[in-house]
XYZ file of C-alpha atoms in Angstrom:
615
model
C 0.000 0.000 0.000
C 1.398 3.433 -0.925
C 2.051 6.140 1.653
C -0.854 8.148 0.258
C -3.268 5.198 0.669
C -2.000 4.505 4.174
C -2.610 8.125 5.154
C -6.135 8.038 3.705
C -6.955 4.769 5.423
C -5.704 6.025 8.756
C -7.719 9.228 8.477
C -10.898 7.327 7.627
C -10.540 5.147 10.725
C -10.798 8.087 13.111
C -13.573 10.629 13.879
C -11.777 13.137 12.101
C -4.116 22.452 13.606
C -4.741 25.320 13.771
C -2.462 28.032 12.538
C 0.865 26.576 13.571
C 4.007 28.309 14.699
C 6.829 26.450 13.051
C 9.099 28.805 11.156
C 11.078 26.496 8.872
C 12.397 27.456 5.459
C 10.147 27.055 2.453
C 11.177 24.431 -0.095
C 11.375 25.767 -3.609
C 8.419 24.493 -5.613
C 9.046 26.292 -8.876
C 11.839 23.995 -10.041
C 9.495 21.220 -11.137
C 9.835 21.631 -14.887
C 13.551 20.816 -15.033
C 13.131 17.800 -12.776
C 10.209 16.502 -14.804
C 12.122 16.648 -18.050
C 15.133 14.845 -16.667
C 13.062 12.080 -15.124
C 10.434 11.693 -17.848
C 12.976 10.989 -20.541
C 14.364 8.088 -18.512
C 11.151 6.234 -17.665
C 10.198 3.441 -20.068
C 6.701 3.692 -21.481
C 3.965 1.446 -20.105
C 2.237 0.918 -23.475
C 2.819 -2.263 -25.534
C 5.825 -2.100 -27.815
C 5.129 -0.595 -31.219
C 6.470 -1.683 -34.556
C 9.553 0.336 -35.401
C 9.042 3.172 -37.833
C 11.508 2.348 -40.594
C 11.879 5.995 -41.473
C 12.617 7.123 -37.971
C 15.975 5.490 -37.419
C 15.189 5.462 -33.681
C 15.704 2.011 -32.245
C 15.300 3.179 -28.631
C 12.053 4.989 -29.415
C 10.595 1.897 -31.056
C 11.746 -0.245 -28.156
C 9.603 1.842 -25.784
C 6.603 2.043 -28.108
C 7.386 5.572 -29.313
C 8.062 6.979 -32.745
C 10.457 9.799 -33.519
C 7.429 12.013 -34.121
C 6.109 11.239 -30.615
C 9.409 12.228 -29.040
C 9.824 15.406 -31.081
C 6.228 16.482 -30.425
C 6.695 15.985 -26.688
C 10.003 17.886 -26.654
C 8.395 20.821 -28.456
C 5.388 20.760 -26.136
C 7.659 20.514 -23.105
C 9.703 23.507 -24.241
C 6.570 25.556 -24.869
C 5.074 24.647 -21.502
C 8.358 25.583 -19.803
C 8.201 29.051 -21.323
C 4.548 29.474 -20.349
C 5.253 28.167 -16.832
C 8.002 30.690 -16.168
C 5.909 33.428 -17.727
C 3.182 32.534 -15.208
C 5.769 32.927 -12.426
C 6.604 36.350 -13.890
C 2.960 37.376 -14.008
C 2.395 36.202 -10.435
C 5.322 38.300 -9.227
C 4.109 41.358 -11.118
C 0.599 40.879 -9.687
C 2.021 40.598 -6.181
C 3.976 43.854 -6.459
C 1.063 45.651 -8.118
C -1.296 44.523 -5.342
C 1.196 45.723 -2.725
C 1.554 49.139 -4.358
C -2.253 49.479 -4.438
C -2.378 48.992 -0.652
C -3.579 45.363 -0.899
C -7.345 46.057 -1.144
C -9.770 43.177 -0.405
C -10.127 40.751 -3.292
C -13.910 40.612 -3.343
C -15.734 39.657 -6.523
C -18.571 42.038 -5.594
C -19.045 45.787 -5.545
C -19.273 47.234 -2.064
C -19.422 50.372 0.021
C -17.762 51.077 3.366
C -20.181 51.468 6.278
C -17.805 51.754 9.259
C -14.025 52.055 9.558
C -12.757 50.919 12.959
C -9.485 52.807 12.476
C -11.472 55.909 13.459
C -12.946 54.396 16.655
C -11.940 55.531 20.129
C -10.053 52.245 20.457
C -8.851 51.857 16.854
C -8.532 48.521 15.068
C -7.613 47.800 11.459
C -11.093 46.516 10.569
C -13.929 47.870 8.434
C -17.530 46.891 7.713
C -18.593 46.716 4.061
C -22.054 46.386 2.550
C -22.215 44.401 -0.682
C -24.043 46.768 -3.012
C -24.062 45.044 -6.400
C -23.787 41.548 -7.827
C -22.693 41.845 -11.429
C -25.214 44.225 -12.943
C -27.852 43.577 -10.259
C -28.210 46.136 -7.475
C -28.852 45.506 -3.793
C -32.586 46.114 -4.128
C -32.850 43.472 -6.854
C -31.023 40.789 -4.857
C -32.161 40.916 -1.226
C -35.320 40.149 0.684
C -35.640 42.669 3.554
C -37.626 40.119 5.566
C -34.593 37.824 5.770
C -31.946 38.340 8.470
C -28.733 40.065 7.406
C -25.559 37.988 7.110
C -22.128 39.231 8.194
C -19.229 37.259 6.671
C -15.937 37.607 8.557
C -12.759 36.378 6.892
C -9.816 34.892 8.814
C -6.948 37.165 9.765
C -4.322 34.460 9.667
C -1.528 35.839 7.519
C -3.452 36.565 4.316
C -5.736 39.402 3.387
C -9.550 39.405 3.293
C -11.609 38.134 0.396
C -11.625 34.333 0.536
C -15.273 34.308 1.676
C -16.264 36.384 -1.367
C -13.526 35.363 -3.772
C -15.986 34.523 -6.535
C -19.716 34.430 -7.197
C -20.039 30.830 -5.984
C -18.852 31.676 -2.473
C -20.284 32.320 0.972
C -21.068 35.921 0.061
C -22.520 34.839 -3.271
C -24.741 32.164 -1.715
C -25.989 34.558 0.990
C -26.991 37.073 -1.676
C -28.434 34.358 -3.877
C -30.668 33.288 -0.983
C -31.871 36.881 -0.575
C -30.002 37.868 2.613
C -28.722 41.424 2.981
C -24.985 40.704 3.073
C -22.141 42.495 4.800
C -18.449 41.714 4.811
C -15.828 42.469 7.473
C -12.388 43.282 6.100
C -9.103 44.235 7.719
C -6.165 46.324 6.533
C -2.547 45.220 6.043
C -1.192 47.116 9.043
C -2.623 46.841 12.581
C -3.261 49.932 14.656
C -0.346 50.648 17.016
C -0.703 48.481 20.109
C -3.905 46.878 18.791
C -5.317 44.184 21.119
C -7.929 41.444 20.836
C -10.203 43.589 23.003
C -9.997 46.364 20.386
C -10.919 43.907 17.638
C -13.900 42.514 19.575
C -15.076 46.067 20.341
C -15.016 46.814 16.586
C -16.911 43.620 15.725
C -19.549 44.427 18.339
C -20.002 47.913 16.835
C -20.377 46.333 13.396
C -23.040 43.887 14.627
C -24.933 46.725 16.332
C -24.814 48.835 13.154
C -26.117 46.022 10.951
C -28.885 45.213 13.434
C -29.929 48.885 13.550
C -30.086 49.029 9.740
C -32.540 46.112 9.713
C -35.078 47.094 12.364
C -33.221 45.401 15.211
C -33.050 42.017 13.442
C -30.179 39.919 14.831
C -27.532 39.320 12.132
C -26.229 35.874 11.211
C -22.461 35.699 11.790
C -20.353 33.696 9.337
C -16.847 33.117 10.727
C -14.089 31.444 8.698
C -11.163 29.744 10.469
C -9.637 32.320 12.878
C -12.717 34.491 12.492
C -14.766 31.577 13.866
C -13.269 31.823 17.336
C -13.617 35.605 17.132
C -17.321 35.047 16.397
C -17.641 32.769 19.445
C -16.060 35.465 21.622
C -18.478 38.004 20.167
C -21.395 35.623 20.783
C -20.322 35.118 24.397
C -20.057 38.880 24.865
C -23.212 39.943 23.013
C -26.141 37.964 24.378
C -29.201 38.598 22.270
C -27.311 40.808 19.821
C -26.456 38.188 17.210
C -28.412 35.395 15.571
C -27.055 31.980 14.573
C -23.275 31.774 14.275
C -21.754 29.616 11.525
C -18.200 28.463 12.270
C -16.383 27.159 9.176
C -13.162 25.243 9.822
C -12.777 27.123 13.098
C -10.479 25.778 15.857
C -11.824 26.030 19.406
C -10.072 23.042 21.005
C -6.387 23.651 20.406
C -4.853 20.639 22.143
C -7.033 18.169 20.242
C -5.827 16.181 17.258
C -4.626 12.790 16.145
C -1.055 11.801 16.941
C 1.043 11.630 13.787
C -1.763 13.032 11.626
C -2.135 16.550 13.085
C 1.461 17.304 14.099
C 1.313 21.090 14.110
C -0.570 21.109 17.413
C 2.721 20.050 19.051
C 4.861 22.711 17.355
C 4.363 25.187 20.195
C 5.980 22.731 22.569
C 8.815 21.874 20.178
C 9.604 25.587 19.712
C 9.589 26.286 23.433
C 6.387 28.316 23.629
C 5.320 31.870 22.847
C 8.695 33.593 23.115
C 9.505 32.974 19.439
C 6.522 34.928 18.041
C 7.360 37.662 20.550
C 10.927 37.779 19.168
C 9.715 37.914 15.550
C 7.298 40.727 16.466
C 10.092 42.672 18.155
C 12.297 42.278 15.082
C 9.337 43.529 13.023
C 9.172 46.746 15.051
C 6.055 45.635 16.936
C 4.428 43.752 14.035
C 4.204 40.048 13.262
C 4.546 39.212 9.558
C 1.725 37.000 8.294
C 4.122 35.483 5.746
C 5.347 33.213 8.550
C 1.869 31.760 8.942
C 1.481 31.251 5.181
C 4.821 29.426 5.135
C 3.590 27.142 7.909
C 0.530 26.256 5.835
C 2.704 25.280 2.872
C 5.085 23.226 5.004
C 2.200 21.378 6.612
C 1.615 19.308 3.455
C 4.417 20.165 1.026
C 3.447 17.431 -1.418
C 0.161 19.272 -2.034
C 0.863 22.929 -1.281
C 4.234 23.076 -3.046
C 5.070 20.178 -5.350
C 1.660 19.292 -6.784
C 0.612 22.927 -7.098
C 3.529 23.766 -9.385
C 3.631 20.389 -11.136
C -0.064 20.639 -11.959
C 0.453 24.143 -13.329
C 3.347 22.952 -15.508
C 1.514 19.941 -16.914
C -1.718 21.885 -17.612
C -0.455 25.418 -18.048
C -2.854 26.145 -20.915
C -5.951 25.660 -18.747
C -4.624 26.251 -15.215
C -2.797 29.564 -15.664
C -5.669 31.943 -14.928
C -7.008 29.888 -12.013
C -3.492 29.719 -10.547
C -2.933 33.466 -10.876
C -6.331 34.281 -9.403
C -5.699 32.211 -6.272
C -2.075 33.331 -5.900
C -3.141 36.980 -5.926
C -4.886 36.277 -2.613
C -2.403 33.725 -1.261
C 0.593 36.055 -1.648
C -0.960 39.097 0.033
C 0.623 38.879 3.489
C -0.872 40.991 6.275
C 0.522 41.881 9.699
C -0.706 41.374 13.250
C 0.353 43.486 16.198
C 2.761 42.109 18.778
C 0.056 42.289 21.437
C -2.386 40.282 19.306
C -0.105 37.445 18.230
C 1.459 36.930 21.664
C -1.999 36.844 23.258
C -3.289 34.410 20.611
C -0.364 32.007 21.006
C -0.287 32.183 24.811
C -4.014 31.884 25.415
C -5.215 29.751 22.500
C -2.583 27.598 20.837
C -0.576 26.891 23.968
C -2.924 27.729 26.842
C -6.176 26.409 25.282
C -7.959 28.905 27.521
C -10.998 29.415 25.319
C -12.081 25.825 25.861
C -11.391 26.168 29.598
C -13.564 29.286 29.880
C -10.708 31.485 31.136
C -9.762 33.288 27.920
C -8.829 36.862 28.960
C -10.371 39.620 26.845
C -9.320 42.486 29.092
C -8.591 42.902 32.785
C -12.191 42.535 33.954
C -13.511 40.072 31.346
C -13.055 36.371 30.676
C -14.745 34.589 27.756
C -16.936 31.645 28.744
C -18.347 29.476 25.951
C -21.150 28.338 28.278
C -22.606 31.829 28.153
C -23.352 31.559 24.417
C -27.080 31.271 23.745
C -27.383 31.868 20.016
C -27.417 28.634 17.932
C -24.018 27.466 16.680
C -23.543 25.729 13.332
C -20.122 24.060 13.033
C -18.862 23.002 9.602
C -15.768 20.769 9.635
C -14.084 18.393 7.207
C -12.144 15.167 7.596
C -9.884 16.399 4.803
C -8.953 19.543 6.749
C -5.424 19.132 8.125
C -5.355 22.643 9.616
C -8.572 22.500 11.658
C -9.585 18.825 11.863
C -12.953 17.915 13.403
C -11.066 17.185 16.650
C -10.372 20.898 17.047
C -13.682 22.108 15.646
C -15.809 19.859 17.895
C -13.584 18.711 20.763
C -14.494 21.717 22.934
C -18.105 20.545 23.315
C -17.451 17.646 25.758
C -14.898 19.852 27.528
C -17.444 22.632 28.142
C -20.528 20.465 28.776
C -20.353 17.400 31.027
C -23.002 15.548 29.053
C -26.013 16.082 26.822
C -28.227 16.899 29.802
C -25.808 19.669 30.788
C -25.934 21.084 27.261
C -29.729 21.057 27.251
C -29.856 22.604 30.714
C -27.720 25.470 29.407
C -30.362 26.053 26.713
C -27.876 25.756 23.869
C -28.394 24.366 20.357
C -25.300 23.130 18.554
C -25.532 21.748 15.031
C -22.551 20.280 13.218
C -22.013 18.916 9.738
C -18.943 17.351 8.182
C -17.536 16.931 4.701
C -15.607 13.712 4.019
C -12.729 15.072 1.969
C -12.590 18.811 1.214
C -9.488 20.637 2.445
C -9.302 23.642 4.751
C -9.504 26.345 2.103
C -12.099 24.362 0.185
C -14.532 24.910 3.071
C -14.493 28.628 2.254
C -13.736 28.840 -1.452
C -14.891 25.621 -3.146
C -17.741 26.338 -5.557
C -19.255 22.882 -4.956
C -19.200 23.380 -1.188
C -20.708 26.856 -1.549
C -23.520 25.643 -3.796
C -24.461 22.714 -1.549
C -23.332 22.905 2.096
C -23.397 26.686 2.513
C -26.652 26.971 0.603
C -28.150 24.217 2.789
C -27.014 26.013 5.949
C -28.553 29.301 4.844
C -31.807 27.678 3.760
C -32.025 25.835 7.115
C -31.358 28.757 9.477
C -35.009 29.252 10.351
C -35.440 25.568 11.193
C -32.226 25.545 13.246
C -33.518 28.377 15.432
C -36.636 26.347 16.226
C -34.750 23.234 17.384
C -34.974 22.217 21.023
C -31.755 22.625 23.041
C -29.321 19.817 22.319
C -26.610 18.522 20.002
C -27.526 17.682 16.397
C -25.764 16.445 13.297
C -26.970 18.075 10.087
C -27.425 15.607 7.230
C -27.866 16.635 3.593
C -29.576 14.137 1.288
C -28.788 15.008 -2.312
C -29.809 12.027 -4.479
C -29.104 13.895 -7.720
C -25.455 14.454 -6.800
C -25.751 17.929 -8.332
C -24.329 20.570 -5.961
C -26.155 23.358 -7.803
C -29.649 22.603 -6.558
C -32.250 23.905 -4.117
C -34.733 22.435 -1.697
C -36.660 20.214 -2.317
C -34.123 18.808 -4.802
C -32.056 18.080 -1.720
C -33.326 17.488 1.805
C -31.866 18.442 5.179
C -32.610 16.699 8.445
C -31.135 16.921 11.929
C -30.203 13.810 13.886
C -29.850 14.203 17.634
C -26.434 13.241 19.014
C -24.921 12.757 22.462
C -22.080 14.890 23.803
C -20.291 11.656 24.662
C -20.177 10.798 20.946
C -17.567 13.552 20.473
C -14.830 11.856 22.462
C -11.311 12.386 21.115
C -7.826 11.293 22.278
C -6.351 13.641 24.893
C -2.815 14.601 25.939
C -3.820 17.086 28.604
C -0.908 16.558 31.000
C 1.692 16.942 28.241
C 0.188 20.198 26.979
C -0.050 21.526 30.519
C 3.715 21.010 30.772
C 4.107 22.877 27.483
C 2.113 25.744 28.965
C 4.416 25.863 31.999
C 7.540 25.862 29.824
C 6.058 28.580 27.610
C 5.176 30.818 30.557
C 8.690 30.515 31.972
C 10.361 31.138 28.601
C 8.121 34.081 27.781
C 8.673 35.663 31.202
C 12.462 35.411 30.773
C 12.355 36.740 27.200
C 10.005 39.604 28.085
C 12.155 40.752 31.020
C 15.702 40.063 29.839
C 15.806 40.002 26.046
C 12.844 41.856 24.534
C 13.898 45.352 25.683
C 17.231 44.965 23.876
C 15.674 43.652 20.673
C 13.130 46.452 20.642
C 15.875 49.019 21.170
C 17.818 47.637 18.201
C 14.831 47.361 15.842
C 13.468 50.209 13.739
C 11.118 50.690 10.763
C 14.009 50.365 8.299
C 15.237 47.029 9.654
C 11.649 45.746 9.902
C 10.978 46.638 6.260
C 14.197 44.931 5.195
C 13.198 41.739 7.020
C 9.761 41.931 5.424
C 11.101 41.944 1.864
C 13.779 39.352 2.616
C 11.243 36.820 3.843
C 11.487 33.666 1.662
C 7.730 33.708 0.977
C 8.261 37.051 -0.768
C 11.683 36.586 -2.356
C 10.620 33.273 -3.915
C 7.868 35.226 -5.679
C 9.016 38.738 -6.525
C 12.453 37.742 -7.846
C 10.627 36.574 -10.979
C 9.153 40.054 -11.526
C 10.373 42.049 -14.525
C 11.377 44.929 -12.225
C 13.707 42.642 -10.252
C 14.843 40.253 -12.969
C 15.427 41.771 -16.444
C 15.687 38.306 -18.021
C 11.975 37.823 -17.385
C 11.358 40.367 -20.178
C 12.810 37.795 -22.557
C 10.517 35.128 -21.098
C 7.521 37.424 -21.631
C 8.443 37.958 -25.287
C 8.958 34.242 -25.866
C 5.635 33.474 -24.178
C 3.790 35.771 -26.563
C 5.219 33.937 -29.547
C 4.474 30.533 -28.037
C 0.878 31.502 -27.236
C 0.215 32.542 -30.831
C 1.452 29.334 -32.434
C 0.814 26.783 -29.693
C -1.161 23.584 -30.204
C -1.143 21.669 -26.899
C -0.171 18.026 -27.016
C -3.153 15.783 -26.160
C -3.293 14.708 -22.523
C -3.454 11.062 -23.600
C -0.118 11.292 -25.428
C 2.130 8.455 -24.144
C 4.806 10.802 -22.794
C 2.232 13.072 -21.181
C 0.826 10.046 -19.385
C 4.333 9.053 -18.332
C 4.963 12.578 -17.099
C 1.908 12.420 -14.857
C 3.150 9.093 -13.489
C 6.459 10.724 -12.611
C 4.623 13.561 -10.878
C 2.651 11.029 -8.846
C 5.783 9.080 -7.860
C 7.561 12.238 -6.712
C 4.470 13.345 -4.793
C 4.326 10.001 -3.011
C 8.022 10.267 -2.128
C 7.530 13.750 -0.676
C 4.476 12.529 1.217
C 6.459 9.623 2.681
C 9.153 12.044 3.839
C 6.497 14.313 5.359
C 4.897 11.402 7.224
C 8.319 10.443 8.626
C 8.889 14.066 9.646
C 5.508 14.275 11.386
C 6.146 11.015 13.219
C 9.520 12.332 14.378
C 7.840 15.502 15.654
C 5.368 13.434 17.636
C 8.060 11.193 19.116
C 10.199 14.176 20.092
C 7.194 15.819 21.734
C 6.509 12.675 23.772
C 10.178 12.470 24.727
C 10.177 16.074 25.966
C 6.752 16.251 27.586
C 5.515 12.642 27.951
C 1.870 11.527 28.066
C 0.861 9.468 25.035
C -2.682 10.129 23.705
C -5.498 8.515 25.654
C -9.262 8.482 25.387
């Protein structure tokens, strides 16, 4: 059994991390074309041997079932794809620099107007509330039903910029508008306000919710939180009783110590790195700002066979059809935003290492602690078994930690509904068109029924016999099956993570008192800007820009000529099929190395902190 199949089998055997904090170097993924050529020419073809072409003079080609024409056609196609591949790298770099010069505006596929800008609040935060005003050529009045509750979509602030929830028409924003909901979108700006705290952010979100409610005759808005924004929505729900309606948490981690040993290794990275002092150091070097490029690099290193190798290899092998899709996604992926030192240190200390949200002791400010038991608005939790950043362990594991049993949940008067997808990845929860047209549409169409459910825990099931994601009720049916809190039992390593918390507190206290003042004294805006542009997540991109690399002008000229005269080789060409086999073999090798790395991380964690997982 291959490493890929073993990983899939192991994941399917279990009921199912977060943004990690491992700051390793990024492997270079854009070298795939050279490797492919070298390997592909040395792999014998799998097809039956062909009769030798007497005019070809190629004995080796005939031996492998190939004619001279086959080989020459593939070499020409390979050369053309190489030019187009590197031209795509050039265009990505130019897009990245252009987006940066424009101030990195939100990449929404909808026209909008700004309602509130939290940078002007008494306690400023780099957030703003937008109202989606037009969808294509249709205006607000043509799209929305004023009788339906407004929806506020909040994107994750986890290294990238806003827009993933409204990246295209078939998105969360698009589905909300399609279902007739007045739709608002919360964005954030690249730079945090000086000294910005989580309390400032929550104050801004509360003001936004109050403004939207006031605009719709006091109707409680539906909150849509993606990833990091999901736990921000839970904090807002705990703080704003009666102010908000149902909260939808998409791929949102709330139980930070949960996860499967060897499968979700990034939950142990805080312990392996010694705690929160490292993000404090990086923020000090950044002149009080934490560069989101570090978080994006962690995402890529989490599954390098997918996020690095296969991404570039797939672009190279299908550059004619994948170029525009690649560039569209990379425009968002390569827009790195900053967090303040106060925010990132608080997040790492209290969430990733302290797990204090689940414990009910998450500090908001001096006189306030967030308690998930105080939430009364219905919660809808959407998780996926294919999500290696926020697995169902972390999305659902907080429920048995907060409520002793189902009776306790009912006594608290809470309604929690969860649904799972068997395979979609983390970003697919937010941006996949199929997920938007089925799961998100089903959630929105079921909100009224969810609010009428009796207190308890429910699993949302979608019956779609047609298999068509682009359908409406009654073409698909939704029902809610009651579950027990005890059903959500996951392996625990509580004692080990408590030791990590102790080590982190000691290390952070020493760094804060003895080292941080010196680093802050030595850092300045100039040095911080230099470190920003020398980050490998940026240099690996912008060095292919025409303004940095004059040779890319030659690539651009060659690409124009290739595009005019190009006739792509059919995908079923023998050497194209062999090329895809090579890509698969390399991917499996990288995956095997990643699995070994993850296992080593887990073993080292156990060696340092002890306590193997237990039920």
